[in-house]
PDB file of C-alpha atoms and ligand atoms in Angstrom:
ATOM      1  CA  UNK A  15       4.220 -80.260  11.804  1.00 69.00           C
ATOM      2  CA  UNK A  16       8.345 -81.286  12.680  1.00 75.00           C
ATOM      3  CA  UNK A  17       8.678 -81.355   8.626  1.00 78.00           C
ATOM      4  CA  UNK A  18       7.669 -77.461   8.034  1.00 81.00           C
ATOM      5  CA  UNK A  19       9.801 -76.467  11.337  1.00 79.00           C
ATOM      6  CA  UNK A  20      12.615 -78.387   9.935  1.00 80.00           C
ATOM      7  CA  UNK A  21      12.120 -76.904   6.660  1.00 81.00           C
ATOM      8  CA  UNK A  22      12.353 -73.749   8.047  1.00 81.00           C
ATOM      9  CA  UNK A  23      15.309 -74.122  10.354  1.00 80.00           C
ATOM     10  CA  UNK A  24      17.104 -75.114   7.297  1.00 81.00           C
ATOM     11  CA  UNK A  25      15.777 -71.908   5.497  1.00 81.00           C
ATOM     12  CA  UNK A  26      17.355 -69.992   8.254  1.00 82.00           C
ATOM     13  CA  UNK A  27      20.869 -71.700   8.117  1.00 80.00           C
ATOM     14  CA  UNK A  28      21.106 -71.141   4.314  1.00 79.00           C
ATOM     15  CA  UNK A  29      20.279 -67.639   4.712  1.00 77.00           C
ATOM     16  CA  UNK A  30      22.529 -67.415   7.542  1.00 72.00           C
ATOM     17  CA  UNK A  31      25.462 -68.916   5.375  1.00 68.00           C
ATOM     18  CA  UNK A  32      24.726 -66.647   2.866  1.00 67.00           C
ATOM     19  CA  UNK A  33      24.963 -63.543   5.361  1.00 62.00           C
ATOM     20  CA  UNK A  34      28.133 -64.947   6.525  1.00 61.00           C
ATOM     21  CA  UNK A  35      29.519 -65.135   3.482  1.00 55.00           C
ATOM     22  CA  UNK A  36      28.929 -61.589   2.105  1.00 52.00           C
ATOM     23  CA  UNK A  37      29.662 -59.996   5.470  1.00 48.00           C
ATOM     24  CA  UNK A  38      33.108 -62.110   5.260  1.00 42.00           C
ATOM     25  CA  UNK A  39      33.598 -60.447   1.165  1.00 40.00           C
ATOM     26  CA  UNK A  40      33.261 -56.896   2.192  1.00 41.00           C
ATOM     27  CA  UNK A  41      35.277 -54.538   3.759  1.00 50.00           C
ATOM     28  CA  UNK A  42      38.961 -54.570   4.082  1.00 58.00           C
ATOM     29  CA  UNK A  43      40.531 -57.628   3.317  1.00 55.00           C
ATOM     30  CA  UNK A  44      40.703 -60.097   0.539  1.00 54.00           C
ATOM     31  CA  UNK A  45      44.111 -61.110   0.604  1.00 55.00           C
ATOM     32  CA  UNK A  46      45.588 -63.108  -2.597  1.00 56.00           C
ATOM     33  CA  UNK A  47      48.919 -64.153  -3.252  1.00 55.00           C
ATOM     34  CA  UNK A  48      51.048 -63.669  -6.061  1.00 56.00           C
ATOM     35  CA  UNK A  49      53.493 -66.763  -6.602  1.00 55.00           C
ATOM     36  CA  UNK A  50      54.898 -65.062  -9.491  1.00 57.00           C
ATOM     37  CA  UNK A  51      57.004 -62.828  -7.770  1.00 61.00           C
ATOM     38  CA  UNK A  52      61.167 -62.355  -8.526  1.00 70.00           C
ATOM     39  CA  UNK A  53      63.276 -63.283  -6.272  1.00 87.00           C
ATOM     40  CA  UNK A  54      65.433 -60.271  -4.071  1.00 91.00           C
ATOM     41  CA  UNK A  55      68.945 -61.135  -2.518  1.00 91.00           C
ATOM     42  CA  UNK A  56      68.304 -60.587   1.293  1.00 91.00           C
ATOM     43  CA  UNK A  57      72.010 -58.963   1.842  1.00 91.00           C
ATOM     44  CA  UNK A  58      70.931 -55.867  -1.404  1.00 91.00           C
ATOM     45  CA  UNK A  59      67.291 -55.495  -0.082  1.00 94.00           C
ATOM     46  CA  UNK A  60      69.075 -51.829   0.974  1.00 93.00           C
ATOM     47  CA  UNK A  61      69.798 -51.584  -2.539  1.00 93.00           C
ATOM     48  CA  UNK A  62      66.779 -52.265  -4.146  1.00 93.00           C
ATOM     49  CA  UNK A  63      64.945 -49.884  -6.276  1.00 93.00           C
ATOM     50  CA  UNK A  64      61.367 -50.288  -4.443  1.00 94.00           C
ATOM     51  CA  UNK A  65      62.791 -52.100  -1.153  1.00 96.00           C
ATOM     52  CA  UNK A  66      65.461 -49.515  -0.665  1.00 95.00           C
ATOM     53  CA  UNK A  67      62.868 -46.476  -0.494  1.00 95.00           C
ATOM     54  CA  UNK A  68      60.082 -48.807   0.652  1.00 97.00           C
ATOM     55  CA  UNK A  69      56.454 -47.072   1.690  1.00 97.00           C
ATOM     56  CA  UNK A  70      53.446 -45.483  -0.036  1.00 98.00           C
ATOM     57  CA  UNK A  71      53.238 -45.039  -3.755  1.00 97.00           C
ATOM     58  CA  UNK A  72      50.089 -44.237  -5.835  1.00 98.00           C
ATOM     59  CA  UNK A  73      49.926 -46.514  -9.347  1.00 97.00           C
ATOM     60  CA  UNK A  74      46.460 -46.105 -10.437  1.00 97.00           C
ATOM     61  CA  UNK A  75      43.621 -43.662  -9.363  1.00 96.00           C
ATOM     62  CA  UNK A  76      42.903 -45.657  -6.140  1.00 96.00           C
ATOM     63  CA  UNK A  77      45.748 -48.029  -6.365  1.00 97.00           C
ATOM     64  CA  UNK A  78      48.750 -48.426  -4.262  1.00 97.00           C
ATOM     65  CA  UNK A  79      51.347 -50.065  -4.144  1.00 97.00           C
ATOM     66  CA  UNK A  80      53.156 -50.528  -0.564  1.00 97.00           C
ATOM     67  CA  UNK A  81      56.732 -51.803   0.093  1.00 98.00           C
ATOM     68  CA  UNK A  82      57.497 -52.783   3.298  1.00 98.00           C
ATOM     69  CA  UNK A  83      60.903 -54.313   4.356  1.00 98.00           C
ATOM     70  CA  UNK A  84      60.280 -56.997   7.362  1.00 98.00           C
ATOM     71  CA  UNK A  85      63.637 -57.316  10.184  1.00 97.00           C
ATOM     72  CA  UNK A  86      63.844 -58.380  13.491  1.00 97.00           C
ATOM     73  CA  UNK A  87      61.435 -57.053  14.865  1.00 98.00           C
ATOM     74  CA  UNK A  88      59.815 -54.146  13.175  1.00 98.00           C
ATOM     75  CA  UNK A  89      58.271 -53.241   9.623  1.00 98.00           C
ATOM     76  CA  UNK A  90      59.454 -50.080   7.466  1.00 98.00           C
ATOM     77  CA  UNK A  91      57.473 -48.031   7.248  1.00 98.00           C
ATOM     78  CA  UNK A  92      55.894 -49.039  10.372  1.00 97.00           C
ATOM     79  CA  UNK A  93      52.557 -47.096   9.707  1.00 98.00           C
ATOM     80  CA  UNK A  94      51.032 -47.200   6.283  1.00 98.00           C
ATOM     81  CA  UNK A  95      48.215 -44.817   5.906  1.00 97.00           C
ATOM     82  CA  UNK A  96      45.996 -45.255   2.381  1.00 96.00           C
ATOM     83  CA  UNK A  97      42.947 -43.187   1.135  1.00 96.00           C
ATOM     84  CA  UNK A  98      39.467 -45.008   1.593  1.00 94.00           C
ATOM     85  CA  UNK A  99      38.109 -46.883  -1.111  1.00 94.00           C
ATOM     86  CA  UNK A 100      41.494 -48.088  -2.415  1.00 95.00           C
ATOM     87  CA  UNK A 101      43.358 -51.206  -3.510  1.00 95.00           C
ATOM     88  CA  UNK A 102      46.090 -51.503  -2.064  1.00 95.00           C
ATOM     89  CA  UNK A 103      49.009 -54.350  -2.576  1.00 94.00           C
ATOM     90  CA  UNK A 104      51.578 -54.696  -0.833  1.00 95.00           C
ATOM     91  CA  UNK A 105      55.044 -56.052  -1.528  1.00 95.00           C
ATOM     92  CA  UNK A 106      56.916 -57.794   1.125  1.00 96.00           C
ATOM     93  CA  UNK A 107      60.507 -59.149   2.113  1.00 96.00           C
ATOM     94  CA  UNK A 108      62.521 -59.915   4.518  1.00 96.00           C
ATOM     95  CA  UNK A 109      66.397 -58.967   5.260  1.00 96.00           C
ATOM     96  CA  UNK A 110      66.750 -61.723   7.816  1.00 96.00           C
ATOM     97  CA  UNK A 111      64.214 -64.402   8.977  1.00 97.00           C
ATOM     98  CA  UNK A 112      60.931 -65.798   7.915  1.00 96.00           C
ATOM     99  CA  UNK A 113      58.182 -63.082   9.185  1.00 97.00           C
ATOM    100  CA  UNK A 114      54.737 -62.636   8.638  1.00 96.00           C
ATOM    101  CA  UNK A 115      52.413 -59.838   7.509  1.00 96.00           C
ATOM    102  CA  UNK A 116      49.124 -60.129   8.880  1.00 95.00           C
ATOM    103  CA  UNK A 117      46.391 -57.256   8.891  1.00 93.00           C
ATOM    104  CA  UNK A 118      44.113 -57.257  12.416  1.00 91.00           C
ATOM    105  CA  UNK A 119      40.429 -58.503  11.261  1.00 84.00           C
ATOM    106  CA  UNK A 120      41.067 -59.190   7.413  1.00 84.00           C
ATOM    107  CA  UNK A 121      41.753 -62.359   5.308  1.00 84.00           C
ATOM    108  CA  UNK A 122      45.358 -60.237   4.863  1.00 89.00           C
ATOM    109  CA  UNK A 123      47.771 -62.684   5.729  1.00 91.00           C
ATOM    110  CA  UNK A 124      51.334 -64.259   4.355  1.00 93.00           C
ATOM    111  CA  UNK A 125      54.601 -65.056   5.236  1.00 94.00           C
ATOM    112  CA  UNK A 126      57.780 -62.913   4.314  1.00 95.00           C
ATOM    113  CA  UNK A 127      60.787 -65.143   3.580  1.00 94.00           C
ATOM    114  CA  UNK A 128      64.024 -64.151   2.890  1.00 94.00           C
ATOM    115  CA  UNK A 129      65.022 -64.205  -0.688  1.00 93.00           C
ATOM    116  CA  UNK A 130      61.942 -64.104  -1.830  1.00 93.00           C
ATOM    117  CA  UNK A 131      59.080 -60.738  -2.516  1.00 93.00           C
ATOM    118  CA  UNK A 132      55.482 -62.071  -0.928  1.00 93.00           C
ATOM    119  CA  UNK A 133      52.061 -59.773  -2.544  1.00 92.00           C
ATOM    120  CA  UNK A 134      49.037 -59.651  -0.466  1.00 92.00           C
ATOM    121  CA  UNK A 135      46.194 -57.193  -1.850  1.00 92.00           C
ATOM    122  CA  UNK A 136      43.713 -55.648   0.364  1.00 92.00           C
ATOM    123  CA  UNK A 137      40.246 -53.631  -0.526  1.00 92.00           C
ATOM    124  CA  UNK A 138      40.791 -50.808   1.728  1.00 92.00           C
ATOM    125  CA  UNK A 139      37.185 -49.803   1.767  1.00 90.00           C
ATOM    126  CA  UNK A 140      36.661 -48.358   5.708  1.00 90.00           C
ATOM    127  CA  UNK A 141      38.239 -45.809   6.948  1.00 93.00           C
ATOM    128  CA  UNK A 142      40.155 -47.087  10.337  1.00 93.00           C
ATOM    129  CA  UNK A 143      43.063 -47.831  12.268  1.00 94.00           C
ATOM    130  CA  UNK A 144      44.113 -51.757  11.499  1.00 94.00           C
ATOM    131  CA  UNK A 145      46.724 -53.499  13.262  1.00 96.00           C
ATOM    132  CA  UNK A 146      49.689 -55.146  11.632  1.00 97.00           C
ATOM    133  CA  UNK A 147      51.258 -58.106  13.106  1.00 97.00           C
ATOM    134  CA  UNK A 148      53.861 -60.718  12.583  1.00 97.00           C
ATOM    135  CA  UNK A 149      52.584 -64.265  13.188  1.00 95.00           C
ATOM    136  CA  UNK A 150      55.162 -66.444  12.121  1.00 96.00           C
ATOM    137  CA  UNK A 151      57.640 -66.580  15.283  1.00 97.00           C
ATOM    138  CA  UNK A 152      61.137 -64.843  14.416  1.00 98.00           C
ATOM    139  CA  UNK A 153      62.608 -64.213  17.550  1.00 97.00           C
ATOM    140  CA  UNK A 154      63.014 -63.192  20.993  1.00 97.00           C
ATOM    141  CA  UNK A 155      61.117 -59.678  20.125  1.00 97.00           C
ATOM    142  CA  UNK A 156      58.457 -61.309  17.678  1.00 98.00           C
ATOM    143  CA  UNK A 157      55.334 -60.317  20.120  1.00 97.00           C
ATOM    144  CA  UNK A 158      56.619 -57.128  19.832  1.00 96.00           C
ATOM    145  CA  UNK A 159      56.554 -56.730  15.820  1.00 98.00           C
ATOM    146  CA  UNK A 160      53.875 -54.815  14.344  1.00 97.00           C
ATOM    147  CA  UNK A 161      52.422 -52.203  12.325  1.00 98.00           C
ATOM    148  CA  UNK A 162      49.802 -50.121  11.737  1.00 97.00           C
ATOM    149  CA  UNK A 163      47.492 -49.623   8.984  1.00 96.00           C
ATOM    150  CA  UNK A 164      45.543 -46.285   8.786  1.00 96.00           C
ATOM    151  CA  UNK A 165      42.872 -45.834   6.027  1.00 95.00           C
ATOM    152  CA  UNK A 166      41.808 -41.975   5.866  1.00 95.00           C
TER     153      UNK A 166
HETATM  154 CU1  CUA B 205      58.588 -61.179  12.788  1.00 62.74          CU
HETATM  155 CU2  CUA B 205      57.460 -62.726  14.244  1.00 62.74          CU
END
């Protein structure tokens, strides 16, 4: 009868949902935002302790911790490479103008502004090459600004 196909169809959505879902939760990419951050003077990011030597450092058996310094129209370091099977958070600013930090394929995504240190986490679980790109325009060279992830 229509009732039992219906039935079913609707048996096949949920499950398909629930695929989605889980295929969505693994992998590289759960991005959260830390609102707690301190604030960074844009003119001493040279300076800074962490921003002034920004890249790769190890804080925990598979934890890192990447800073990455955002300018018209590049990131430093412009390739990151991370173990597999890591967390890895990064800490972002900006010396200039409002940028974004936004990993190819993964939830990974926030702005960079000025002032101001932006923290996006990311379970880098697959090894892979995973593009890096700036989508908040910033400029005359903003389709040009991007990175590269490379988990080994
Ligand atoms: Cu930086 Cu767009």
């Amino acid at each position: 009868t229509y009732e039992k196909f219906w039935l079913g169809a609707s048996m096949v959505l949920i499950v398909g949902f629930i695929l989605t879902i889980t295929y969505g939760s693994v992998g590289l990419g759960i991005a959260m935002v830390d609102d707690s951050e301190p604030t960074i003077n844009p003119e001493n990011v040279g300076d800074h302790p962490d921003f002034g030597d920004p890249g790769v450092e190890q804080v925990g058996e598979n934890e890192y911790v990447v800073h990455v310094v955002a300018v018209q129209f590049a990131y430093f370091p412009g390739e990151i490479e991370v173990p597999a099977d890591s967390t890895v958070t990064f800490k972002l600013t900006s010396e200039d103008v409002i940028h974004s930090f936004s990993v190819v394929g993964t939830n990974a995504n926030t702005m960079i502004i000025p002032g101001e240190i932006a923290s996006v986490t990311v379970e880098a679980d697959e090894p892979g090459e995973y593009g890096i790109v700036c989508s908040e325009y910033c400029g005359s060279g903003h389709h040009d600004m991007e990175g590269k992830l490379t988990v080994v």
